[in-house]
Short mmCIF file of C-alpha atoms in Angstrom, two decimals:
data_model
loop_
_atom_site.label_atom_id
_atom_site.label_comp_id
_atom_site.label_asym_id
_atom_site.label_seq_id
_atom_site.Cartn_x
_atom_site.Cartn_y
_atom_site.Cartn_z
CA UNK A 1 112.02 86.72 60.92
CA UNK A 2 110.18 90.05 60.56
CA UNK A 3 109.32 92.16 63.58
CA UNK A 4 105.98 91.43 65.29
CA UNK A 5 103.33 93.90 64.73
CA UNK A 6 103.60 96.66 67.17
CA UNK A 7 99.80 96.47 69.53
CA UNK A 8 97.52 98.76 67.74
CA UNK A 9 96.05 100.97 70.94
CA UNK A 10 92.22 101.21 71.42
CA UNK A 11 90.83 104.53 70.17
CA UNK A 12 90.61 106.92 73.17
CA UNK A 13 86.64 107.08 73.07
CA UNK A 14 86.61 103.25 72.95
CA UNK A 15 83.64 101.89 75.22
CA UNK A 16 84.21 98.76 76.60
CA UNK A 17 81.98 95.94 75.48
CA UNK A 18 79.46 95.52 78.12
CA UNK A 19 78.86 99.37 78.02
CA UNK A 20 78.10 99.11 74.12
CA UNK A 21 75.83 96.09 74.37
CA UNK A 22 73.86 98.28 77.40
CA UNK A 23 73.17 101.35 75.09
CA UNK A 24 72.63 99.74 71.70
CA UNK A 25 69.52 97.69 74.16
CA UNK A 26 67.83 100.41 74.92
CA UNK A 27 64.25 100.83 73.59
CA UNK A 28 64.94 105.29 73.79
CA UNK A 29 67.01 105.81 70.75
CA UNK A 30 67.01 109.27 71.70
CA UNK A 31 67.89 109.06 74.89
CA UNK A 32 70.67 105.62 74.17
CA UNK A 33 72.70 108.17 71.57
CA UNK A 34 72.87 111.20 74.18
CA UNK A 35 74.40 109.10 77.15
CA UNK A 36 76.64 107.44 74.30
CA UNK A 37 78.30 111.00 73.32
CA UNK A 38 79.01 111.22 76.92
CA UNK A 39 80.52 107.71 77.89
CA UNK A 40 82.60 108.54 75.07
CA UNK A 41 83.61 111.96 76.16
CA UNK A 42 84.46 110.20 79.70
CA UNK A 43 86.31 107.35 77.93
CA UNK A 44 88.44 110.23 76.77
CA UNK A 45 89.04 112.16 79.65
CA UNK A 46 90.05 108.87 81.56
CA UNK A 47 91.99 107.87 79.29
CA UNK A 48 93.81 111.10 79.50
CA UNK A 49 94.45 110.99 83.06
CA UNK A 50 95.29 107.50 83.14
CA UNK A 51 98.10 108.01 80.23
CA UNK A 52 99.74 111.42 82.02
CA UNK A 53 102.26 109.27 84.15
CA UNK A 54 103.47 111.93 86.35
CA UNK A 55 105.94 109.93 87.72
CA UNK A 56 108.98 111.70 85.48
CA UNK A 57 108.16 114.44 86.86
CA UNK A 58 109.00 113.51 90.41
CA UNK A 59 112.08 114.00 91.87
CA UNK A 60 114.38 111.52 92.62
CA UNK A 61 115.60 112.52 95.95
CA UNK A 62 113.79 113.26 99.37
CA UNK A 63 115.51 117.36 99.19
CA UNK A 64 113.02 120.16 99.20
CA UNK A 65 114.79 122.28 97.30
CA UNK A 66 112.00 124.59 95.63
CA UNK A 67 112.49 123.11 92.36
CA UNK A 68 108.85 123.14 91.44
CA UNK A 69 109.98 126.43 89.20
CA UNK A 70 109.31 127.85 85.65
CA UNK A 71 111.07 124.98 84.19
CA UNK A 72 108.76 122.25 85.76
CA UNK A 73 105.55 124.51 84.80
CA UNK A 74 106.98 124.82 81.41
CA UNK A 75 107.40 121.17 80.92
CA UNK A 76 103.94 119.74 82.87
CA UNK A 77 102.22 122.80 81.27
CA UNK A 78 100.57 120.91 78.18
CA UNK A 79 100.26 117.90 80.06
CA UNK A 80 98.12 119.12 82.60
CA UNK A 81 96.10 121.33 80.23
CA UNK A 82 95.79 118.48 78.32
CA UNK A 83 93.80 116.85 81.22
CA UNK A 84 91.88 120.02 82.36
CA UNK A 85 90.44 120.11 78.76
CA UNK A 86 89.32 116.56 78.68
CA UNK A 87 87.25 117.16 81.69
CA UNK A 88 86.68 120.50 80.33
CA UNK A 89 84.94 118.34 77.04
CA UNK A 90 83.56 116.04 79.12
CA UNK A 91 81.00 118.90 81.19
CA UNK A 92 80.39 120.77 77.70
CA UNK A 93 79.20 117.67 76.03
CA UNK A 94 77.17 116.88 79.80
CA UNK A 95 75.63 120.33 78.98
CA UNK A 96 75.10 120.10 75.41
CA UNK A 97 73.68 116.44 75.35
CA UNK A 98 71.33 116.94 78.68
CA UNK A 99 70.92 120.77 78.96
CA UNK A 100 70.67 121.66 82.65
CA UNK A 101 66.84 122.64 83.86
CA UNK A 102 65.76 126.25 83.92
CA UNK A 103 65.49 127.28 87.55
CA UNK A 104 62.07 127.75 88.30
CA UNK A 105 60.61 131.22 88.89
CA UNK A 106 60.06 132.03 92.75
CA UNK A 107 56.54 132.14 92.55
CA UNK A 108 55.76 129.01 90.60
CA UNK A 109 57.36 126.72 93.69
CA UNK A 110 59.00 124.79 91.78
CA UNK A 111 56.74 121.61 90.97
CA UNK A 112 57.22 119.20 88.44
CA UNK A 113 54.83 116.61 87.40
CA UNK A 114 56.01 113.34 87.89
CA UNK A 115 57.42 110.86 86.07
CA UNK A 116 54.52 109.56 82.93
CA UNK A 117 56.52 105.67 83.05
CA UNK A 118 59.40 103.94 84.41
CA UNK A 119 61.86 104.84 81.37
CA UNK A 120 60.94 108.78 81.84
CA UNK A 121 61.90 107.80 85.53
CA UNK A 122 65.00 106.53 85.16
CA UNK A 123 66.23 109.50 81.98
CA UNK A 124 65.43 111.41 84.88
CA UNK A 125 67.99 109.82 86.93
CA UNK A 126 69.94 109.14 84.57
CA UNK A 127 70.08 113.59 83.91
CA UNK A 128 70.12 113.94 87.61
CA UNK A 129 73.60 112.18 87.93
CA UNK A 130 75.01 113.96 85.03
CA UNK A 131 73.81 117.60 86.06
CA UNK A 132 75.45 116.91 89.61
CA UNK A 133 78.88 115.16 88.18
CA UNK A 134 79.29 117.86 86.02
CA UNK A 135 78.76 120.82 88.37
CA UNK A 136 81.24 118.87 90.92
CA UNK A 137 83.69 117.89 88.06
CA UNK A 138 83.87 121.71 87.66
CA UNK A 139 83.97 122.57 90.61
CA UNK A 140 87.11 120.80 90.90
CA UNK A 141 88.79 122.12 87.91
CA UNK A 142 88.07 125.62 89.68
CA UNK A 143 89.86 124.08 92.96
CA UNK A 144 92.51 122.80 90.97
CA UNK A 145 93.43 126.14 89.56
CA UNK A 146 93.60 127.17 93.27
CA UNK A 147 95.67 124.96 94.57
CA UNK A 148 98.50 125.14 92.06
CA UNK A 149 98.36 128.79 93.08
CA UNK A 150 99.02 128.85 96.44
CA UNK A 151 102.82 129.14 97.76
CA UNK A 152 103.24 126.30 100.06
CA UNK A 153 102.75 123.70 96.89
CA UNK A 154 104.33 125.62 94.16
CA UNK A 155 107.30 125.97 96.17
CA UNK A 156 108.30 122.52 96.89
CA UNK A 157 108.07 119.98 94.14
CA UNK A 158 107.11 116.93 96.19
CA UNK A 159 103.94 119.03 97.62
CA UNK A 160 103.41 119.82 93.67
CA UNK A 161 103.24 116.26 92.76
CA UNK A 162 101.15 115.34 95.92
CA UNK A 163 98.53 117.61 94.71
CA UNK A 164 98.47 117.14 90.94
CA UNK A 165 97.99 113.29 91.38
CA UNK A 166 95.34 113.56 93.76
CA UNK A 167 93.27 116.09 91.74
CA UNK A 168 94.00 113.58 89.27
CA UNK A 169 92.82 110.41 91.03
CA UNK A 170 89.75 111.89 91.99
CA UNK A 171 88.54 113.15 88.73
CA UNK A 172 89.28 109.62 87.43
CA UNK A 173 87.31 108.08 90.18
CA UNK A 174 84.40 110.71 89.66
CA UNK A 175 84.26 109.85 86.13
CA UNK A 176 84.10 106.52 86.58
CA UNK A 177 81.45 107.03 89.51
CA UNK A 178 79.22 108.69 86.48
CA UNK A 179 79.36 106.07 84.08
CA UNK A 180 78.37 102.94 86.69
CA UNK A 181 75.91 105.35 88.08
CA UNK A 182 74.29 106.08 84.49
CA UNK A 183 74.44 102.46 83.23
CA UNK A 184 73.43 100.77 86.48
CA UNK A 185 70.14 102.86 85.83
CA UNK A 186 69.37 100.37 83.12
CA UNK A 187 70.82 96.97 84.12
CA UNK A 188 72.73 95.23 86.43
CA UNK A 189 76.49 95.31 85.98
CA UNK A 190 79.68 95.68 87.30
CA UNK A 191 81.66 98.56 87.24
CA UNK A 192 84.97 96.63 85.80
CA UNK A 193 82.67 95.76 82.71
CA UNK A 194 81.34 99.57 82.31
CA UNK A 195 83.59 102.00 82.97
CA UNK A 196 86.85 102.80 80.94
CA UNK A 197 90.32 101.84 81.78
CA UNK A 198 88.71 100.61 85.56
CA UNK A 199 90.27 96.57 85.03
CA UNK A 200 93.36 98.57 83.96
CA UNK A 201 93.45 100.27 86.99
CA UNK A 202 92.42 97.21 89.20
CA UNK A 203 95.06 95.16 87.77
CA UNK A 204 98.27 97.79 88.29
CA UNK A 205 96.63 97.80 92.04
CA UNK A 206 97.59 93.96 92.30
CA UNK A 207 100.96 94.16 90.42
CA UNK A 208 101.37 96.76 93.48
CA UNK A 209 100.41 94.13 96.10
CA UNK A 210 102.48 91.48 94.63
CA UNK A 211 105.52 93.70 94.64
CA UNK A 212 105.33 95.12 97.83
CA UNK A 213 104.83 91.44 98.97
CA UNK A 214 108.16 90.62 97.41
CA UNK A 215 109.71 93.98 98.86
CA UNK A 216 108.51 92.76 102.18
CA UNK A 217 109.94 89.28 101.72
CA UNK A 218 113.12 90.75 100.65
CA UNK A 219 113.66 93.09 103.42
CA UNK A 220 112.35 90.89 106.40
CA UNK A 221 115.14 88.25 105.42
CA UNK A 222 118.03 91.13 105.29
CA UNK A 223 116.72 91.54 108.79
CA UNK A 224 117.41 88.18 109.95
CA UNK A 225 120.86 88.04 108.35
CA UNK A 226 121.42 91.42 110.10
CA UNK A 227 120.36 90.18 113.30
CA UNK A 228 122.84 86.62 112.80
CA UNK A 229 125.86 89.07 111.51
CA UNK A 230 128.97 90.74 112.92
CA UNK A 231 129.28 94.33 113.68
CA UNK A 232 131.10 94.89 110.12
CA UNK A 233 129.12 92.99 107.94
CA UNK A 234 126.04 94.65 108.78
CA UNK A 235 126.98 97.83 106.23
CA UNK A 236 126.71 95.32 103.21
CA UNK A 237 123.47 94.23 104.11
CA UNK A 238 122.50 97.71 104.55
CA UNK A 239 123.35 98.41 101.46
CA UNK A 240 121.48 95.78 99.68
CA UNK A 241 118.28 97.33 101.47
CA UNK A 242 119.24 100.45 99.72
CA UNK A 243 118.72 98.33 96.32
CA UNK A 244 115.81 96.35 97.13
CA UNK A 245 114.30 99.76 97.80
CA UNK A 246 115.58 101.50 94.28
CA UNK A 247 114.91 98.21 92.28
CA UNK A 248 111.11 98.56 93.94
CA UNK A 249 110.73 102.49 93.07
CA UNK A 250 111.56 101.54 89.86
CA UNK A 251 109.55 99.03 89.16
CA UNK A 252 106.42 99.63 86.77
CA UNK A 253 103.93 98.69 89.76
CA UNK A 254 105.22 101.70 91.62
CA UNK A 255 103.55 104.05 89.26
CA UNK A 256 100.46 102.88 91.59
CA UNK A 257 102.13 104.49 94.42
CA UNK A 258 100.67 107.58 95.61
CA UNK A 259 103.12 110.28 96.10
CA UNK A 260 103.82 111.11 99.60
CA UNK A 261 104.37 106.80 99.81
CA UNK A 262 106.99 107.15 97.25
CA UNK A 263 108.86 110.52 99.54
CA UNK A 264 108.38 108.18 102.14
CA UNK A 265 110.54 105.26 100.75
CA UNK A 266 113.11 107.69 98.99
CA UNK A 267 113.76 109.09 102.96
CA UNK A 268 114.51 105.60 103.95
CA UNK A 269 116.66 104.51 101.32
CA UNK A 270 118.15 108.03 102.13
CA UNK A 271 118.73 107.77 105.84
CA UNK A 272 119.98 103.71 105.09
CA UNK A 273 122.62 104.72 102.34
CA UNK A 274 123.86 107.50 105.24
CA UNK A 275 124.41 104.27 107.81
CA UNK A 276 125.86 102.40 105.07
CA UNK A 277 128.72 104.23 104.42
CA UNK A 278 130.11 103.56 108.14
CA UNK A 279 132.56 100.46 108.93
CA UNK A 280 130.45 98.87 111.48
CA UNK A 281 126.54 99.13 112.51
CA UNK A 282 125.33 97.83 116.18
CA UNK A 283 122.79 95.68 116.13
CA UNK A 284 119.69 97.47 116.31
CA UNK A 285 120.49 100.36 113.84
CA UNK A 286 119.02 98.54 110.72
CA UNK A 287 115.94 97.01 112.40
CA UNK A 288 115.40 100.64 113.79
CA UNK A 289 114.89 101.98 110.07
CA UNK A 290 113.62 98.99 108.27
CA UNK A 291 110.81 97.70 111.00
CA UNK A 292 109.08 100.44 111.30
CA UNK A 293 108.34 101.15 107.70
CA UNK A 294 107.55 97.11 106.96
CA UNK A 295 104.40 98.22 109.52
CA UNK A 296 104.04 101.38 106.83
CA UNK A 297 104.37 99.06 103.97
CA UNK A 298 101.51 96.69 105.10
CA UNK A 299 98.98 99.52 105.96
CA UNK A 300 99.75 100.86 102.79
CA UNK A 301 98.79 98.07 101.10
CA UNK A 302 95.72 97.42 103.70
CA UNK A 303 94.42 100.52 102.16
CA UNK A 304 94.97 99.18 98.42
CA UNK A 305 93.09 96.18 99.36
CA UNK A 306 90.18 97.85 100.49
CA UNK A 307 89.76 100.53 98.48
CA UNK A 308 90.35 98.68 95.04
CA UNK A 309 91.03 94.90 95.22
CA UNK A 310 88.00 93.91 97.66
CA UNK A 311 85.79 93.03 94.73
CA UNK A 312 88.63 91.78 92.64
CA UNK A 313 90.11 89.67 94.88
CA UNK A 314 86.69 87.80 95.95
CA UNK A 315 86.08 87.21 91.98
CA UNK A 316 89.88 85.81 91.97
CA UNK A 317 88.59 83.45 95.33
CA UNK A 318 85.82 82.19 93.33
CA UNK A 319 87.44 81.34 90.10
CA UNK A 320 89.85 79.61 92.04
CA UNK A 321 87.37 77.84 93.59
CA UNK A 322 85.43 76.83 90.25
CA UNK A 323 88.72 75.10 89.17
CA UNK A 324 89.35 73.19 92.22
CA UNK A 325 86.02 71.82 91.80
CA UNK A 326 86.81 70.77 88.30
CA UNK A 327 90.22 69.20 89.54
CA UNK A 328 88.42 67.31 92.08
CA UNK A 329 86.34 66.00 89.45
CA UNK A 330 89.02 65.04 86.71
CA UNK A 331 90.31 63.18 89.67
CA UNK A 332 87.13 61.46 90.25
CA UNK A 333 87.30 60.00 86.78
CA UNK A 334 91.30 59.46 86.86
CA UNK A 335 91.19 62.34 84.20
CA UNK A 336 95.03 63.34 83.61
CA UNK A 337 92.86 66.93 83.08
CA UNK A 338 93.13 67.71 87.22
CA UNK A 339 97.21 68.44 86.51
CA UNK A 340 96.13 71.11 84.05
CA UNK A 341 93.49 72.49 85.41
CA UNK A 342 95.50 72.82 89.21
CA UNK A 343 97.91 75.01 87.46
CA UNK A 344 95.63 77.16 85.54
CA UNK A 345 94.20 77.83 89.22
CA UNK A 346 97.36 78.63 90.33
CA UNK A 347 98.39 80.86 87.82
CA UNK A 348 94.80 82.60 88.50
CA UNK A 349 95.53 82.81 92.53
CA UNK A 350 99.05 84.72 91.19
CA UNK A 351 96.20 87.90 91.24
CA UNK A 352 96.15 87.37 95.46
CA UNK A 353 99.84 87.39 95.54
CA UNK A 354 100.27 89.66 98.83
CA UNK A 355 96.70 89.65 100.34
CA UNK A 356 98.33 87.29 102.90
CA UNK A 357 101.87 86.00 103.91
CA UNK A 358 100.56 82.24 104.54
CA UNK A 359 98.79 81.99 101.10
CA UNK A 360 101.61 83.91 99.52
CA UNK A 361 103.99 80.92 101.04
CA UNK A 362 101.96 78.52 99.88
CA UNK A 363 101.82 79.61 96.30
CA UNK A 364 105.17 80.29 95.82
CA UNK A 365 105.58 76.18 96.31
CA UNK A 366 102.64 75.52 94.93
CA UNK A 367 104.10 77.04 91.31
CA UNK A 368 107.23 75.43 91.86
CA UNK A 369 105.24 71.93 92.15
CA UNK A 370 102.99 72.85 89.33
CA UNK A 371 106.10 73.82 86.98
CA UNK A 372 107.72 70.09 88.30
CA UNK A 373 104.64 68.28 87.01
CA UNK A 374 101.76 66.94 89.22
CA UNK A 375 100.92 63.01 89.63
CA UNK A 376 97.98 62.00 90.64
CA UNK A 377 99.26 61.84 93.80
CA UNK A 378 100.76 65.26 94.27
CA UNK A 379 97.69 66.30 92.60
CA UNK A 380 95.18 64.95 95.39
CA UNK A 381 97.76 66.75 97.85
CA UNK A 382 97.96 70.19 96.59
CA UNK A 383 93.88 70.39 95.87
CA UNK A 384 93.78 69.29 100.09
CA UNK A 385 96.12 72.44 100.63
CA UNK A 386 94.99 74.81 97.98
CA UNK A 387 91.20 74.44 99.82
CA UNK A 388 92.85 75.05 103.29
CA UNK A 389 94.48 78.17 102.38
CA UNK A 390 91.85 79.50 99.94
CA UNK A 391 89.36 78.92 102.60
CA UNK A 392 92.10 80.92 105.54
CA UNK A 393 92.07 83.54 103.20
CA UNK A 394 91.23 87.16 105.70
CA UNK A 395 88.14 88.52 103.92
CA UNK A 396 86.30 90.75 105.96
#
């Protein structure tokens, strides 16, 4: 059999679909083909931040060692210009597409007349927005310059890292910010559907919060073994805490993970492999580590929840809820369609894997009993249970 096709990758300046439709609608030709060149120019810079993955650049172990040195420069060097310069493209073609306004003379006051119709209102929103993305966006590649200058963060590598993905989620976000901003202007729609690479982004958030669900799962019962085990058993288990915690590093979700989250876990897998190594452990030795960063795990994720997956997550609720509906009604008519049509809702609910340890129990069963085959019976059952815990769901 000959080797599938490998997946041809979208153009960098691809626009998604909704975007397109949006320009091609407006009635300003003109103004639809300037605010095109510069989606496109921030569907490349995105897309340039979202593929440099400095995650092989990080190191591997919690030591500050000062190993953020010529060699490390050497090798992020054309990475991170690469970025700079795709914001750097983005502002020129800001500039050249909607030149910024002459200051007005001192004497003249600066008055404008106002807007002659609604369309001339909103291309003056629309260069509003643009002018004050791209003096921020900037601004920021100024700041960024400064930071990587300053001794405390070129000296440590971990600090180094910190830094550059920060800069780097933020011009991501502002991007994105400027492309809802300027096609909101003209319709309604949501950001997932405008802006580049944002459902990409969404998405590796919940892979992140189903992971760290199973991370907590994991660890939680190597806690209650611990607490049921002798004195010199307890190394094993610490050991296997070690792996759950390498296996989860490793994993691609955990390119999500901010930086300072990932130092975090690499301490604690540090300071468990150092109790591991002894013949015996007391007790409360492993709940001392591992307890304390389960509550660290869960606020992390708190945060991913709220600042990505709110809107995602109530979309998810709803589409589950559409499909119930339709079960209840294949049932109504003794339609064999409400076996089908429960597991395609609980294959979508998969996406709220880790918004909350009761509905994360109950899925988990519920795919075993979909993957076992429903009855009508069973059917009626799980639709009862699926409504209880969809409705228990915490959002706030």
């Amino acid at each position: 059999m000959p080797p599938s096709p490998a997946k041809t990758r979208a153009p960098q300046d691809a626009l998604p679909s909704r975007l397109e439709a949006l320009l091609e609608s407006l009635t300003d030709r003109h103004l639809a083909d300037r605010l095109e060149q510069v989606h496109r120019a921030a569907a490349v810079a995105i897309d340039r931040l979202g593929h440099l993955s400095i995650a092989k650049y990080e190191p591997t172990t919690v030591e500050s060692d000062g190993s953020a040195d010529l060699a490390l420069w050497e090798t992020m060097a054309p990475a991170i210009g690469d970025t700079l310069v795709g914001v750097n493209q983005l502002v020129t073609a800001i500039h050249r597409q909607f030149p910024p306004p002459a200051r007005p003379a001192a004497s003249s006051g600066g008055w404008a007349p106002p807007p002659a119709s609604s369309d001339e209102r909103l291309s003056q929103e629309v260069e509003a927005v643009l002018h004050a993305s791209a003096e921020r966006l900037s601004k920021q590649v100024s700041e960024l310059g400064q930071q990587m200058r300053r001794p405390e963060v070129v000296s440590d590598r971990w600090t180094l890292m910190a830094e550059l993905q920060s800069f780097r989620a933020d011009f991501r976000v502002r991007i994105g910010d400027l492309v809802y901003l300027t096609a909101a202007a003209f319709d309604h729609v949501r950001r997932e559907d405008v802006v580049p690479g944002y459902v990409h982004q969404v998405g590796a958030r919940a892979a992140l919060r189903a992971a760290a669900a199973d991370l907590r799962r994991s660890l939680q019962g190597r806690l209650e073994r611990a607490a049921k085990a002798e004195a010199p058993s307890r190394p094993a288990l610490a050991r296997q805490v070690t792996e759950s915690l390498a296996a989860f590093i490793t994993l691609p979700a955990s390119v999500a993970l901010r930086t300072p989250q990932k130092h975090h876990i690499l301490s604690l897998r540090s300071r468990i492999q150092d109790t591991a190594g002894r013949t015996e452990l007391a007790a409360d030795v492993l709940p001392a580590l591992v307890e304390p960063f389960l509550a660290f795990l869960d606020e992390a994720m708190e945060e991913v929840t709220r600042t990505w997956l709110i809107v995602h997550d109530r979309g998810v609720w709803t589409s589950c809820g559409v499909k119930l509906e339709q079960a209840e009604m294949h049932l109504t008519l003794g339609s064999p369609g409400a076996a089908r049509v429960l597991a395609d809702a609980v294959d979508a609910a998969g996406a709220l894997y880790g918004r909350s340890a009761p509905f994360d129990g109950f899925l988990r069963k519920a795919r075993q009993e979909a993957a076992e085959g429903l009855d009508e019976a069973s059917s009626r059952g799980l639709l009862e249970r699926f409504r209880e815990r969809l409705a228990a769901l915490p959002f706030s």
